[in-house]
Short mmCIF file of C-alpha atoms in Angstrom, two decimals:
data_model
loop_
_atom_site.label_atom_id
_atom_site.label_comp_id
_atom_site.label_asym_id
_atom_site.label_seq_id
_atom_site.Cartn_x
_atom_site.Cartn_y
_atom_site.Cartn_z
CA MET A 1 19.32 -20.66 -10.68
CA LYS A 2 20.33 -20.52 -7.00
CA THR A 3 20.74 -16.74 -7.17
CA GLN A 4 17.33 -16.34 -8.77
CA MET A 5 15.65 -18.58 -6.19
CA LYS A 6 17.21 -16.61 -3.35
CA PHE A 7 16.08 -13.38 -5.01
CA GLN A 8 12.47 -14.55 -5.45
CA LYS A 9 12.36 -15.57 -1.78
CA ILE A 10 13.52 -12.13 -0.65
CA LEU A 11 11.15 -10.42 -3.09
CA ALA A 12 8.19 -12.43 -1.77
CA LEU A 13 9.02 -11.49 1.84
CA ILE A 14 9.34 -7.80 0.94
CA SER A 15 6.02 -7.96 -0.89
CA LEU A 16 4.35 -9.54 2.15
CA VAL A 17 5.70 -6.82 4.45
CA THR A 18 4.55 -4.13 2.03
CA ALA A 19 1.05 -5.61 1.85
CA ALA A 20 0.87 -5.78 5.65
CA LEU A 21 1.93 -2.13 5.85
CA ALA A 22 -0.80 -1.30 3.33
CA VAL A 23 -3.41 -2.75 5.68
CA VAL A 24 -1.99 -0.87 8.68
CA LEU A 25 -1.86 2.41 6.74
CA SER A 26 -5.43 1.95 5.54
CA LEU A 27 -6.62 1.37 9.10
CA CYS A 28 -4.80 4.53 10.25
CA PHE A 29 -5.70 6.55 7.16
CA CYS A 30 -8.07 9.00 8.88
CA SER A 31 -5.54 10.33 11.39
CA GLY A 32 -3.90 13.73 11.78
CA VAL A 33 -5.88 16.49 10.10
CA MET A 34 -8.62 14.05 9.03
CA ASN A 35 -9.19 13.14 12.66
CA GLY A 36 -9.03 16.74 13.87
CA ILE A 37 -11.74 17.98 11.52
CA ILE A 38 -14.34 15.48 12.73
CA ASN A 39 -15.54 17.75 15.54
CA TYR A 40 -16.02 20.70 13.16
CA SER A 41 -17.96 18.86 10.46
CA THR A 42 -21.65 19.40 9.90
CA ASP A 43 -22.37 15.91 11.26
CA TYR A 44 -20.91 16.86 14.65
CA ALA A 45 -21.08 20.66 14.91
CA GLY A 46 -24.25 21.19 12.90
CA TYR A 47 -22.54 23.51 10.42
CA ASP A 48 -19.33 23.69 8.41
CA GLU A 49 -17.54 26.77 9.76
CA TYR A 50 -14.02 26.03 8.51
CA GLY A 51 -14.76 24.25 5.22
CA VAL A 52 -13.95 20.75 6.45
CA ASP A 53 -17.01 18.89 5.18
CA ASN A 54 -15.60 17.89 1.79
CA LEU A 55 -12.47 16.37 3.33
CA TYR A 56 -14.44 14.81 6.17
CA ASN A 57 -17.08 13.18 3.96
CA PHE A 58 -14.59 11.97 1.36
CA SER A 59 -11.97 10.62 3.80
CA GLN A 60 -14.54 8.80 5.92
CA GLY A 61 -16.13 7.25 2.86
CA VAL A 62 -12.93 6.22 1.12
CA ASN A 63 -11.35 4.84 4.30
CA ASN A 64 -13.62 1.79 4.43
CA ALA A 65 -12.96 1.04 0.76
CA LEU A 66 -9.20 1.38 1.29
CA VAL A 67 -9.26 -1.15 4.11
CA ILE A 68 -11.12 -3.67 1.96
CA VAL A 69 -8.79 -3.20 -1.03
CA ALA A 70 -5.73 -3.45 1.24
CA ILE A 71 -6.97 -6.73 2.73
CA VAL A 72 -7.55 -8.13 -0.77
CA PHE A 73 -4.03 -6.96 -1.65
CA LEU A 74 -2.65 -8.85 1.37
CA LEU A 75 -4.54 -12.01 0.39
CA ALA A 76 -3.20 -11.74 -3.17
CA THR A 77 0.31 -11.55 -1.72
CA VAL A 78 -0.32 -14.59 0.48
CA LEU A 79 -1.41 -16.40 -2.69
CA LEU A 80 2.17 -16.05 -3.97
CA PHE A 81 3.33 -18.13 -0.99
CA ALA A 82 0.46 -20.59 -1.31
CA MET A 83 1.44 -21.29 -4.92
CA GLY A 84 5.13 -21.57 -4.01
CA CYS A 85 6.26 -18.54 -6.04
CA ASN A 86 8.82 -17.86 -3.34
CA LYS A 87 10.56 -21.26 -3.39
CA ARG A 88 9.82 -23.25 -6.55
CA ARG A 89 12.71 -24.04 -8.86
CA ASN A 90 10.35 -24.35 -11.80
CA TYR A 91 7.18 -22.32 -12.27
CA TYR A 92 3.93 -23.96 -13.34
CA PRO A 93 0.65 -22.44 -14.65
CA THR A 94 -0.54 -21.85 -11.07
CA ASN A 95 2.52 -19.68 -10.43
CA TYR A 96 1.83 -17.54 -13.48
CA VAL A 97 -1.78 -17.13 -12.38
CA ALA A 98 -0.74 -16.19 -8.82
CA ILE A 99 1.73 -13.57 -10.06
CA GLY A 100 -0.87 -12.22 -12.49
CA VAL A 101 -3.49 -11.92 -9.74
CA TYR A 102 -0.98 -10.27 -7.43
CA ALA A 103 0.10 -7.76 -10.09
CA ALA A 104 -3.51 -6.83 -10.95
CA VAL A 105 -4.64 -6.42 -7.34
CA ALA A 106 -1.47 -4.59 -6.28
CA PHE A 107 -1.79 -2.17 -9.19
CA ALA A 108 -5.46 -1.54 -8.36
CA PHE A 109 -4.54 -0.82 -4.73
CA ALA A 110 -1.72 1.55 -5.70
CA ILE A 111 -3.87 3.56 -8.12
CA PHE A 112 -6.77 3.71 -5.66
CA MET A 113 -4.47 4.85 -2.86
CA VAL A 114 -2.88 7.57 -5.01
CA ILE A 115 -6.28 8.90 -6.10
CA ALA A 116 -7.59 8.84 -2.52
CA CYS A 117 -4.55 10.69 -1.18
CA ALA A 118 -4.58 13.23 -4.02
CA MET A 119 -8.27 14.02 -3.49
CA CYS A 120 -7.74 14.40 0.27
CA LEU A 121 -4.91 16.87 -0.36
CA VAL A 122 -7.18 18.84 -2.69
CA TYR A 123 -9.97 18.98 -0.09
CA MET A 124 -7.42 19.83 2.59
CA GLY A 125 -6.64 22.97 0.61
CA GLN A 126 -10.25 24.12 1.09
CA ILE A 127 -9.95 24.28 4.89
CA ASP A 128 -9.61 27.66 6.61
CA PHE A 129 -6.74 26.64 8.90
CA ALA A 130 -6.09 30.22 10.05
CA ALA A 131 -9.63 30.62 11.42
CA TRP A 132 -9.57 27.15 12.94
CA LYS A 133 -6.25 27.80 14.71
CA ALA A 134 -7.37 31.24 15.90
CA TYR A 135 -10.52 29.76 17.44
CA GLU A 136 -8.64 27.08 19.36
CA SER A 137 -5.98 29.61 20.43
CA GLU A 138 -8.51 31.60 22.47
CA GLN A 139 -7.65 31.58 26.16
CA GLU A 140 -9.43 32.39 29.39
CA MET A 141 -8.61 32.64 33.08
CA GLY A 142 -8.55 29.23 34.75
CA ILE A 143 -9.60 28.30 38.28
CA GLY A 144 -6.08 28.79 39.59
CA GLY A 145 -5.71 32.16 37.91
CA GLU A 146 -3.62 30.84 35.04
CA LEU A 147 -4.50 31.16 31.38
CA VAL A 148 -5.97 28.05 29.78
CA TYR A 149 -7.36 27.31 26.36
CA SER A 150 -11.06 28.05 26.05
CA HIS A 151 -11.65 25.19 23.60
CA THR A 152 -10.51 21.60 23.26
CA GLN A 153 -7.45 21.33 21.04
CA TYR A 154 -8.13 19.44 17.81
CA TYR A 155 -6.10 21.57 15.42
CA SER A 156 -3.76 19.65 13.13
CA ARG A 157 -2.23 19.98 9.69
CA ASN A 158 -0.62 16.56 9.88
CA CYS A 159 -1.10 14.77 6.56
CA ALA A 160 1.56 12.08 7.09
CA THR A 161 -0.77 9.23 6.09
CA LEU A 162 -1.41 10.92 2.74
CA VAL A 163 2.29 11.30 2.00
CA LEU A 164 3.00 7.74 3.18
CA GLY A 165 0.13 6.47 1.06
CA ILE A 166 1.62 7.97 -2.10
CA LEU A 167 5.11 6.68 -1.25
CA LEU A 168 3.74 3.20 -0.50
CA SER A 169 1.94 3.19 -3.85
CA VAL A 170 5.20 3.97 -5.65
CA VAL A 171 6.88 1.07 -3.81
CA VAL A 172 4.02 -1.29 -4.72
CA ILE A 173 4.23 -0.38 -8.42
CA ALA A 174 8.01 -0.89 -8.28
CA GLU A 175 7.46 -4.34 -6.76
CA ILE A 176 5.06 -5.25 -9.58
CA VAL A 177 7.74 -4.35 -12.12
CA VAL A 178 10.33 -6.40 -10.22
CA TRP A 179 7.99 -9.41 -10.10
CA ILE A 180 7.53 -9.21 -13.87
CA LEU A 181 11.31 -8.97 -14.40
CA ASN A 182 11.80 -11.86 -11.99
CA LEU A 183 9.31 -13.91 -14.00
CA VAL A 184 11.19 -13.17 -17.24
CA TRP A 185 14.44 -14.13 -15.53
CA LYS A 186 12.85 -17.35 -14.27
CA ILE A 187 11.53 -18.30 -17.69
CA LYS A 188 14.94 -17.78 -19.30
CA LEU A 189 16.65 -19.94 -16.68
CA MET A 190 14.01 -22.67 -17.05
CA LYS A 191 14.49 -22.70 -20.81
CA GLY A 192 18.26 -22.88 -20.31
CA GLU A 193 17.94 -25.85 -17.96
CA LYS A 194 15.60 -27.66 -20.36
CA ALA A 195 18.06 -27.07 -23.21
CA LEU A 196 20.93 -28.47 -21.14
CA LEU A 197 18.88 -31.49 -20.12
CA ALA A 198 17.86 -32.11 -23.73
CA GLN A 199 21.48 -31.79 -24.82
CA GLY A 200 22.50 -34.25 -22.14
CA VAL A 201 19.94 -36.80 -23.35
CA VAL A 202 21.18 -36.47 -26.95
CA GLU A 203 24.79 -36.95 -25.87
CA SER A 204 23.85 -39.99 -23.79
CA LYS A 205 22.06 -41.59 -26.75
CA ALA A 206 25.03 -40.87 -29.03
CA GLU A 207 27.38 -42.53 -26.53
CA MET A 208 25.12 -45.58 -26.31
CA GLU A 209 25.00 -45.90 -30.11
CA VAL A 210 28.81 -45.70 -30.35
CA ALA A 211 29.14 -48.30 -27.66
#
């Protein structure tokens, strides 16, 4: 039982860190290419010259939802600690409920994140990066006679948050599986302890009768 209790404590801490990272990633979701395209969207430029509108509109809309889901995910993870799932020797109904809530919310977050990232990657493929880069590569003679860029540099193909989002989702799903296996392990150990205690009571009664 000691090994299992140590394991559940470590698992709870890892889950808390993962949930916190989910919130941070959600807050930073619209970075890289999704930040660079803002100035070329119809909302800002008045027209969609490089085909960025689909990615811009989708990423901006889904970002707020991701933040909300990530915060709920973090609260569901905190619930594990509130119900003592990280330190209790024996689990009670509240522990089963807490783990169930965590698993459901974590799974919802992971699926939502994967879908959001996948759709962003699809819309990213619609952007004319060559034309965008060519436009920002235009140069002109500066005041000191040196060549300078004619336009502000926003160009980016950085999609790190999308890749990290998918990887984080895989980790979250893996943690759900581990929590379920941990629960099965816990139940088996609890049953074993109850059986030993029951056996001890029977032996004590037998000894008393003999005496």
